[in-house]
């Protein structure tokens, strides 16, 4: 593939990514929505009010309905520690960045196996489509579903690498995703 076609392919791959994140940033709000309330401020208040280590652990590990959201809670806590506040807009953006992680893992595995760059264009349009409103703009849904998919893909990607370190990281990521 000559340089011109390669540059066109990159532009076409970047187009849905830029549109997806443009909409994600432009239309997200710093307001909790439905399950965001139980999963973020309620979790954080339980964690911060915990008087013993086991209460803190319980705050992180307690399931919400049928969902386990340890990774999302770790991100919420880290964001709170770094900023001193709960910013639902920033947390949703972090969750939406995992869609980029999913795409990069797929693209890396595909290109590593000598797949033509041109065939990644439809994949980019499929992956970076404007999803249901709640998947993109509801904080806990973007932190939960998309993040878990990214963690599963990452652990599978790391499992095929022939090193003990990659295997160990794959196990750690799969535990976080479970």
XYZ file of N, CA, C and O in Angstrom:
712
model
N 0.859 -1.164 0.000
C 0.000 0.000 0.000
C 0.909 1.231 0.000
O 1.773 1.378 0.845
N 0.671 2.094 -0.931
C 1.519 3.285 -1.008
C 1.147 4.278 0.095
O 0.140 4.140 0.778
N 1.992 5.271 0.282
C 1.856 6.217 1.384
C 0.533 6.984 1.335
O -0.104 7.207 2.362
N 0.082 7.377 0.138
C -1.169 8.123 0.006
C -2.356 7.284 0.484
O -3.187 7.748 1.260
N -2.426 6.040 0.040
C -3.532 5.168 0.452
C -3.479 4.874 1.945
O -4.515 4.789 2.610
N -2.266 4.739 2.461
C -2.107 4.492 3.890
C -2.604 5.693 4.701
O -3.297 5.527 5.701
N -2.269 6.904 4.252
C -2.739 8.114 4.939
C -4.252 8.258 4.861
O -4.897 8.662 5.834
N -4.827 7.942 3.717
C -6.292 7.977 3.566
C -6.929 6.964 4.509
O -7.936 7.261 5.166
N -6.345 5.775 4.599
C -6.873 4.743 5.504
C -6.821 5.238 6.948
O -7.788 5.068 7.702
N -5.722 5.860 7.359
C -5.622 6.396 8.713
C -6.676 7.471 8.964
O -7.295 7.505 10.035
N -6.886 8.347 8.020
C -7.899 9.398 8.169
C -9.285 8.775 8.310
O -10.079 9.189 9.164
N -9.580 7.770 7.501
C -10.891 7.117 7.567
C -11.072 6.332 8.864
O -12.190 6.194 9.358
N -9.982 5.818 9.403
C -10.058 5.136 10.699
C -10.263 6.161 11.815
O -11.032 5.938 12.749
N -9.580 7.304 11.712
C -9.705 8.341 12.740
C -11.052 9.056 12.722
O -11.499 9.566 13.752
N -11.713 9.107 11.579
C -12.980 9.836 11.449
C -14.029 9.380 12.472
O -14.550 10.218 13.226
N -14.377 8.086 12.551
C -15.390 7.705 13.548
C -14.907 7.887 14.984
O -15.717 8.160 15.874
N -13.595 7.789 15.199
C -13.055 7.977 16.544
C -13.249 9.425 16.982
O -13.724 9.701 18.087
N -12.908 10.361 16.103
C -13.055 11.788 16.415
C -14.524 12.145 16.608
O -14.881 12.873 17.546
N -15.393 11.622 15.766
C -16.828 11.903 15.893
C -17.365 11.347 17.208
O -18.085 12.027 17.950
N -17.004 10.107 17.521
C -17.466 9.462 18.755
C -17.064 10.270 19.983
O -17.892 10.586 20.841
N -15.772 10.626 20.068
C -15.319 11.368 21.245
C -15.757 12.824 21.216
O -15.940 13.430 22.274
N -15.962 13.380 20.036
C -16.516 14.727 19.942
C -17.908 14.785 20.543
O -18.208 15.670 21.364
N -18.772 13.834 20.166
C -20.118 13.767 20.740
C -20.054 13.438 22.229
O -20.806 13.998 23.032
N -19.167 12.531 22.587
C -19.036 12.108 23.978
C -18.688 13.290 24.886
O -19.250 13.436 25.969
N -17.778 14.137 24.443
C -17.380 15.291 25.249
C -18.434 16.398 25.177
O -18.788 17.010 26.189
N -18.959 16.634 23.996
C -19.891 17.755 23.809
C -21.225 17.559 24.543
O -21.801 18.526 25.034
N -21.704 16.332 24.622
C -23.045 16.116 25.151
C -23.091 15.449 26.521
O -24.180 15.203 27.036
N -21.957 15.161 27.124
C -21.995 14.557 28.456
C -22.241 15.644 29.497
O -21.928 16.814 29.299
N -22.819 15.239 30.612
C -23.138 16.179 31.686
C -22.533 15.677 32.998
O -22.241 14.500 33.148
N -22.388 16.576 33.928
C -21.850 16.241 35.240
C -22.996 16.007 36.224
O -23.046 16.591 37.297
N -23.938 15.166 35.803
C -25.127 14.883 36.604
C -25.282 13.363 36.703
O -25.218 12.666 35.693
N -25.494 12.828 37.918
C -25.710 11.381 38.029
C -27.038 10.985 37.401
O -28.006 11.760 37.405
N -27.080 9.774 36.907
C -28.253 9.310 36.184
C -28.571 7.898 36.633
O -27.726 6.994 36.508
N -29.735 7.640 37.152
C -30.211 6.337 37.609
C -29.176 5.605 38.470
O -28.919 5.998 39.587
N -28.574 4.529 37.944
C -27.646 3.687 38.713
C -26.365 4.407 39.113
O -25.624 3.905 39.956
N -26.088 5.547 38.508
C -24.894 6.305 38.905
C -24.929 6.652 40.391
O -23.899 6.649 41.060
N -26.122 6.941 40.913
C -26.255 7.399 42.294
C -25.849 6.299 43.267
O -25.069 6.525 44.189
N -26.346 5.091 43.053
C -26.004 3.995 43.961
C -24.553 3.555 43.784
O -23.886 3.196 44.740
N -24.063 3.578 42.575
C -22.741 3.053 42.309
C -21.608 4.033 42.576
O -20.471 3.615 42.738
N -21.880 5.318 42.602
C -20.777 6.266 42.753
C -20.859 7.023 44.076
O -20.061 6.742 44.977
N -21.778 7.971 44.286
C -21.746 8.692 45.564
C -22.057 7.790 46.770
O -21.435 7.927 47.818
N -22.997 6.858 46.594
C -23.354 5.973 47.706
C -22.163 5.076 48.058
O -21.833 4.892 49.225
N -21.488 4.521 47.038
C -20.286 3.715 47.269
C -19.210 4.553 47.965
O -18.595 4.117 48.933
N -18.982 5.752 47.442
C -17.921 6.602 47.981
C -18.201 6.997 49.431
O -17.286 7.012 50.258
N -19.445 7.280 49.770
C -19.768 7.627 51.154
C -19.578 6.423 52.069
O -19.083 6.566 53.192
N -19.958 5.222 51.619
C -19.710 4.012 52.420
C -18.222 3.802 52.633
O -17.778 3.441 53.717
N -17.439 4.023 51.573
C -15.994 3.828 51.659
C -15.358 4.852 52.599
O -14.561 4.501 53.473
N -15.707 6.106 52.435
C -15.094 7.160 53.236
C -15.547 7.137 54.695
O -14.815 7.586 55.584
N -16.742 6.608 54.947
C -17.253 6.514 56.316
C -16.867 5.207 57.004
O -17.220 5.005 58.172
N -16.181 4.332 56.309
C -15.812 3.032 56.881
C -14.864 3.233 58.060
O -13.912 4.009 57.985
N -15.151 2.521 59.142
C -14.313 2.651 60.332
C -13.288 1.527 60.447
O -12.408 1.593 61.294
N -13.408 0.517 59.638
C -12.463 -0.605 59.666
C -12.125 -1.021 58.240
O -12.880 -0.724 57.294
N -11.008 -1.715 58.075
C -10.554 -2.129 56.738
C -11.568 -3.033 56.052
O -11.753 -2.962 54.846
N -12.240 -3.901 56.831
C -13.194 -4.818 56.217
C -14.437 -4.090 55.711
O -15.063 -4.526 54.745
N -14.771 -2.962 56.323
C -15.877 -2.154 55.803
C -15.473 -1.478 54.489
O -16.287 -1.342 53.584
N -14.221 -1.070 54.397
C -13.708 -0.499 53.141
C -13.702 -1.557 52.043
O -14.113 -1.293 50.908
N -13.235 -2.746 52.388
C -13.217 -3.840 51.407
C -14.637 -4.180 50.962
O -14.888 -4.417 49.775
N -15.553 -4.175 51.928
C -16.949 -4.480 51.595
C -17.537 -3.419 50.664
O -18.296 -3.733 49.749
N -17.162 -2.165 50.857
C -17.649 -1.097 49.982
C -17.196 -1.336 48.543
O -17.959 -1.134 47.596
N -15.957 -1.778 48.368
C -15.454 -2.062 47.020
C -16.075 -3.315 46.418
O -16.358 -3.356 45.226
N -16.286 -4.349 47.227
C -16.656 -5.664 46.694
C -18.149 -5.961 46.694
O -18.577 -6.912 46.044
N -18.929 -5.169 47.415
C -20.373 -5.431 47.468
C -20.985 -5.307 46.077
O -20.818 -4.289 45.400
N -21.705 -6.340 45.632
C -22.317 -6.253 44.305
C -23.468 -5.252 44.287
O -24.100 -4.999 45.291
N -23.677 -4.675 43.108
C -24.818 -3.791 42.895
C -25.776 -4.564 42.011
O -25.483 -4.830 40.856
N -26.912 -4.920 42.579
C -27.866 -5.781 41.887
C -27.128 -7.031 41.429
O -26.535 -7.718 42.233
N -27.098 -7.310 40.168
C -26.393 -8.495 39.679
C -25.007 -8.155 39.148
O -24.322 -9.004 38.612
N -24.574 -6.945 39.316
C -23.310 -6.495 38.739
C -22.209 -6.391 39.782
O -22.446 -5.989 40.900
N -21.013 -6.727 39.338
C -19.813 -6.505 40.139
C -19.073 -5.355 39.465
O -18.806 -5.405 38.270
N -18.764 -4.334 40.209
C -18.196 -3.137 39.594
C -16.904 -2.698 40.286
O -16.682 -1.514 40.514
N -16.048 -3.648 40.615
C -14.811 -3.338 41.313
C -13.942 -2.382 40.507
O -13.456 -1.390 41.036
N -13.728 -2.659 39.227
C -12.876 -1.794 38.400
C -13.426 -0.378 38.350
O -12.676 0.593 38.478
N -14.727 -0.257 38.167
C -15.349 1.066 38.114
C -15.181 1.779 39.451
O -14.875 2.979 39.493
N -15.336 1.058 40.541
C -15.195 1.681 41.856
C -13.754 2.103 42.113
O -13.518 3.132 42.747
N -12.807 1.323 41.653
C -11.403 1.720 41.792
C -11.131 3.017 41.030
O -10.426 3.898 41.519
N -11.692 3.138 39.838
C -11.518 4.354 39.037
C -12.188 5.542 39.727
O -11.617 6.636 39.797
N -13.397 5.338 40.247
C -14.106 6.408 40.956
C -13.291 6.860 42.160
O -13.107 8.065 42.384
N -12.784 5.916 42.929
C -11.997 6.271 44.112
C -10.717 7.000 43.717
O -10.377 8.024 44.317
N -10.019 6.508 42.718
C -8.791 7.162 42.269
C -9.086 8.575 41.770
O -8.367 9.522 42.094
N -10.164 8.729 41.014
C -10.561 10.059 40.546
C -10.874 10.989 41.710
O -10.490 12.154 41.708
N -11.552 10.465 42.719
C -11.883 11.278 43.899
C -10.623 11.673 44.662
O -10.481 12.823 45.088
N -9.693 10.736 44.821
C -8.449 11.019 45.541
C -7.639 12.081 44.793
O -7.067 12.984 45.409
N -7.605 11.998 43.467
C -6.808 12.935 42.678
C -7.444 14.313 42.548
O -6.742 15.321 42.496
N -8.779 14.367 42.485
C -9.442 15.650 42.236
C -10.190 16.203 43.439
O -10.530 17.384 43.455
N -10.526 15.357 44.400
C -11.280 15.812 45.565
C -12.759 15.977 45.305
O -13.473 16.530 46.139
N -13.241 15.511 44.182
C -14.662 15.632 43.857
C -15.090 14.456 42.987
O -14.267 13.701 42.483
N -16.402 14.337 42.810
C -16.951 13.351 41.886
C -17.363 14.116 40.632
O -18.232 14.979 40.693
N -16.731 13.823 39.529
C -17.067 14.469 38.269
C -17.596 13.397 37.319
O -16.834 12.625 36.749
N -18.908 13.340 37.168
C -19.535 12.309 36.360
C -19.134 12.422 34.892
O -19.016 11.421 34.192
N -18.931 13.624 34.448
C -18.523 13.848 33.052
C -17.138 13.255 32.793
O -16.926 12.568 31.801
N -16.195 13.506 33.689
C -14.840 12.958 33.544
C -14.857 11.438 33.658
O -14.160 10.740 32.908
N -15.656 10.916 34.580
C -15.737 9.463 34.742
C -16.340 8.794 33.509
O -15.888 7.723 33.085
N -17.341 9.416 32.906
C -17.922 8.869 31.677
C -16.908 8.889 30.546
O -16.825 7.947 29.749
N -16.108 9.940 30.468
C -15.065 10.007 29.448
C -14.034 8.896 29.650
O -13.609 8.249 28.694
N -13.656 8.650 30.903
C -12.731 7.556 31.184
C -13.337 6.232 30.726
O -12.667 5.410 30.105
N -14.607 6.036 31.035
C -15.285 4.819 30.583
C -15.322 4.714 29.074
O -15.093 3.640 28.495
N -15.568 5.827 28.411
C -15.617 5.816 26.948
C -14.240 5.632 26.322
O -14.125 5.163 25.194
N -13.188 5.992 27.034
C -11.835 5.762 26.512
C -11.520 4.278 26.401
O -10.657 3.880 25.629
N -12.233 3.452 27.170
C -11.998 2.015 27.060
C -12.454 1.467 25.710
O -11.970 0.428 25.280
N -13.354 2.172 25.042
C -13.730 1.767 23.677
C -12.501 1.884 22.769
O -12.264 1.028 21.915
N -11.718 2.927 22.976
C -10.467 3.073 22.226
C -9.516 1.926 22.556
O -8.847 1.390 21.672
N -9.459 1.540 23.827
C -8.637 0.398 24.219
C -9.054 -0.878 23.515
O -8.208 -1.659 23.055
N -10.362 -1.105 23.415
C -10.874 -2.287 22.703
C -10.424 -2.253 21.250
O -9.914 -3.242 20.714
N -10.596 -1.104 20.616
C -10.208 -0.987 19.209
C -8.707 -1.191 19.027
O -8.279 -1.876 18.094
N -7.902 -0.596 19.897
C -6.449 -0.730 19.765
C -5.998 -2.178 19.945
O -5.090 -2.637 19.244
N -6.629 -2.899 20.858
C -6.286 -4.311 21.034
C -6.642 -5.130 19.798
O -5.855 -5.965 19.345
N -7.814 -4.871 19.248
C -8.232 -5.577 18.027
C -7.309 -5.214 16.878
O -6.841 -6.091 16.135
N -7.037 -3.925 16.713
C -6.187 -3.469 15.607
C -4.780 -4.033 15.736
O -4.189 -4.482 14.742
N -4.244 -4.040 16.941
C -2.882 -4.565 17.140
C -2.804 -6.043 16.790
O -1.889 -6.478 16.101
N -3.758 -6.815 17.283
C -3.755 -8.250 16.978
C -3.942 -8.490 15.477
O -3.284 -9.351 14.888
N -4.811 -7.711 14.867
C -5.089 -7.860 13.443
C -3.874 -7.487 12.591
O -3.473 -8.225 11.692
N -3.276 -6.339 12.868
C -2.116 -5.889 12.084
C -0.885 -6.755 12.345
O -0.062 -6.938 11.448
N -0.781 -7.291 13.541
C 0.341 -8.169 13.862
C 0.286 -9.453 13.034
O 1.302 -10.070 12.772
N -0.900 -9.828 12.637
C -1.081 -11.019 11.804
C -1.161 -10.661 10.323
O -1.779 -11.371 9.533
N -0.578 -9.529 9.964
C -0.451 -9.067 8.573
C -1.778 -8.769 7.896
O -1.896 -8.908 6.676
N -2.760 -8.337 8.672
C -4.023 -7.933 8.070
C -3.879 -6.584 7.398
O -3.142 -5.722 7.875
N -4.554 -6.389 6.266
C -4.460 -5.098 5.576
C -5.098 -3.966 6.398
O -6.169 -4.129 6.967
N -4.407 -2.845 6.461
C -4.883 -1.675 7.199
C -6.260 -1.230 6.699
O -7.101 -0.791 7.479
N -6.492 -1.371 5.423
C -7.749 -0.956 4.806
C -8.962 -1.631 5.453
O -10.026 -1.035 5.575
N -8.786 -2.861 5.915
C -9.907 -3.600 6.502
C -10.240 -3.155 7.922
O -11.255 -3.578 8.473
N -9.406 -2.306 8.504
C -9.729 -1.767 9.826
C -10.728 -0.610 9.745
O -11.307 -0.233 10.754
N -10.920 -0.062 8.568
C -11.858 1.064 8.418
C -13.271 0.664 8.838
O -13.875 1.339 9.681
N -13.836 -0.439 8.307
C -15.183 -0.804 8.772
C -15.218 -1.150 10.261
O -16.201 -0.850 10.940
N -14.140 -1.749 10.764
C -14.093 -2.076 12.200
C -14.187 -0.804 13.033
O -14.887 -0.777 14.051
N -13.499 0.241 12.610
C -13.553 1.508 13.349
C -14.980 2.073 13.343
O -15.466 2.559 14.367
N -15.651 1.990 12.203
C -17.023 2.502 12.134
C -17.980 1.656 12.962
O -18.934 2.172 13.550
N -17.747 0.350 13.033
C -18.601 -0.515 13.859
C -18.369 -0.274 15.347
O -19.310 -0.222 16.130
N -17.115 -0.135 15.737
C -16.794 -0.007 17.156
C -17.123 1.385 17.684
O -17.636 1.534 18.794
N -16.859 2.413 16.907
C -17.086 3.792 17.367
C -18.397 4.346 16.841
O -18.475 5.486 16.431
N -19.437 3.536 16.894
C -20.740 4.057 16.514
C -21.344 4.776 17.702
O -20.931 4.592 18.837
N -22.290 5.622 17.433
C -22.967 6.324 18.516
C -23.977 5.353 19.110
O -25.020 5.073 18.519
N -23.636 4.836 20.269
C -24.384 3.782 20.920
C -25.655 4.335 21.537
O -25.989 5.489 21.369
N -26.304 3.473 22.292
C -27.441 3.942 23.062
C -26.990 5.090 23.958
O -25.860 5.116 24.421
N -27.868 6.004 24.209
C -27.537 7.180 25.020
C -26.911 6.765 26.349
O -25.903 7.311 26.778
N -27.529 5.785 26.994
C -27.051 5.410 28.323
C -25.658 4.789 28.288
O -24.881 4.972 29.217
N -25.300 4.077 27.240
C -23.977 3.452 27.174
C -22.874 4.494 27.032
O -21.756 4.276 27.470
N -23.168 5.598 26.410
C -22.153 6.623 26.195
C -22.158 7.683 27.290
O -21.109 8.136 27.710
N -23.322 8.053 27.778
C -23.413 9.199 28.675
C -23.756 8.870 30.121
O -23.655 9.733 30.974
N -24.173 7.661 30.412
C -24.429 7.266 31.786
C -23.117 6.748 32.364
O -22.560 5.768 31.883
N -22.628 7.397 33.382
C -21.281 7.151 33.892
C -21.033 5.689 34.229
O -20.072 5.092 33.756
N -21.884 5.094 35.040
C -21.598 3.733 35.496
C -21.696 2.727 34.351
O -20.969 1.736 34.331
N -22.552 2.987 33.380
C -22.639 2.053 32.251
C -21.383 2.112 31.388
O -20.891 1.077 30.933
N -20.857 3.304 31.157
C -19.624 3.371 30.369
C -18.450 2.817 31.167
O -17.558 2.180 30.596
N -18.454 3.008 32.475
C -17.384 2.470 33.312
C -17.535 0.969 33.547
O -16.579 0.302 33.893
N -18.731 0.471 33.409
C -18.972 -0.930 33.719
C -18.853 -1.805 32.485
O -17.965 -2.638 32.409
N -19.713 -1.642 31.517
C -19.774 -2.569 30.392
C -18.554 -2.449 29.473
O -17.904 -3.434 29.154
N -18.281 -1.245 29.049
C -17.172 -1.062 28.107
C -15.834 -1.400 28.762
O -14.965 -1.991 28.136
N -15.686 -1.028 30.022
C -14.455 -1.327 30.748
C -14.273 -2.833 30.898
O -13.172 -3.351 30.711
N -15.328 -3.553 31.224
C -15.235 -5.006 31.392
C -14.869 -5.670 30.071
O -14.031 -6.574 30.027
N -15.469 -5.219 28.979
C -15.124 -5.777 27.668
C -13.658 -5.525 27.358
O -12.945 -6.417 26.887
N -13.174 -4.322 27.651
C -11.769 -4.001 27.436
C -10.876 -4.891 28.299
O -9.844 -5.389 27.835
N -11.264 -5.106 29.552
C -10.471 -5.966 30.430
C -10.443 -7.407 29.928
O -9.396 -8.063 29.983
N -11.559 -7.902 29.430
C -11.595 -9.261 28.881
C -10.693 -9.360 27.658
O -9.885 -10.299 27.545
N -10.805 -8.408 26.751
C -9.945 -8.413 25.555
C -8.469 -8.328 25.938
O -7.637 -9.028 25.369
N -8.149 -7.464 26.907
C -6.760 -7.314 27.333
C -6.233 -8.602 27.956
O -5.116 -9.029 27.658
N -7.042 -9.237 28.794
C -6.570 -10.475 29.417
C -6.390 -11.575 28.372
O -5.408 -12.320 28.422
N -7.281 -11.675 27.397
C -7.116 -12.663 26.327
C -5.894 -12.361 25.474
O -5.147 -13.267 25.086
N -5.686 -11.080 25.187
C -4.517 -10.680 24.399
C -3.224 -11.036 25.141
O -2.268 -11.535 24.552
N -3.204 -10.777 26.443
C -2.012 -11.069 27.226
C -1.782 -12.569 27.411
O -0.645 -13.015 27.540
N -2.857 -13.347 27.415
C -2.717 -14.790 27.583
C -1.997 -15.452 26.411
O -1.366 -16.492 26.591
N -2.071 -14.869 25.223
C -1.407 -15.492 24.080
C 0.071 -15.128 23.989
O 0.796 -15.691 23.191
N 0.512 -14.201 24.833
C 1.930 -13.830 24.849
C 2.703 -14.876 25.659
O 2.281 -15.261 26.741
N 3.837 -15.308 25.151
C 4.580 -16.380 25.829
C 5.526 -15.882 26.930
O 6.729 -16.086 26.859
N 4.972 -15.218 27.953
C 5.821 -14.805 29.065
C 5.048 -14.938 30.369
O 3.823 -14.805 30.397
N 5.769 -15.188 31.433
C 5.142 -15.323 32.752
C 4.562 -13.993 33.219
O 3.517 -13.962 33.849
N 5.252 -12.911 32.916
C 4.764 -11.584 33.303
C 3.403 -11.307 32.646
O 2.467 -10.874 33.325
N 3.299 -11.559 31.335
C 2.027 -11.342 30.629
C 0.932 -12.227 31.215
O -0.213 -11.789 31.367
N 1.289 -13.454 31.551
C 0.314 -14.363 32.156
C -0.164 -13.816 33.500
O -1.364 -13.804 33.785
N 0.760 -13.327 34.317
C 0.399 -12.765 35.614
C -0.495 -11.536 35.497
O -1.467 -11.387 36.226
N -0.151 -10.654 34.556
C -0.977 -9.462 34.334
C -2.351 -9.861 33.803
O -3.373 -9.278 34.198
N -2.398 -10.871 32.932
C -3.680 -11.352 32.404
C -4.568 -11.873 33.525
O -5.774 -11.597 33.553
N -3.986 -12.585 34.459
C -4.755 -13.099 35.604
C -5.271 -11.932 36.455
O -6.437 -11.902 36.839
N -4.402 -10.959 36.720
C -4.808 -9.799 37.515
C -5.932 -9.023 36.826
O -6.946 -8.666 37.466
N -5.796 -8.787 35.523
C -6.839 -8.050 34.784
C -8.138 -8.844 34.746
O -9.230 -8.276 34.894
N -8.049 -10.155 34.603
C -9.284 -10.965 34.573
C -9.958 -10.991 35.933
O -11.189 -11.017 36.017
N -9.175 -10.948 37.017
C -9.783 -10.867 38.354
C -10.508 -9.524 38.524
O -11.626 -9.479 39.026
N -9.861 -8.435 38.069
C -10.517 -7.134 38.142
C -11.807 -7.104 37.326
O -12.793 -6.483 37.727
N -11.794 -7.787 36.196
C -12.967 -7.803 35.322
C -14.074 -8.725 35.773
O -15.175 -8.682 35.245
N -13.772 -9.572 36.739
C -14.795 -10.494 37.207
C -15.491 -9.872 38.335
O -16.014 -10.097 39.191
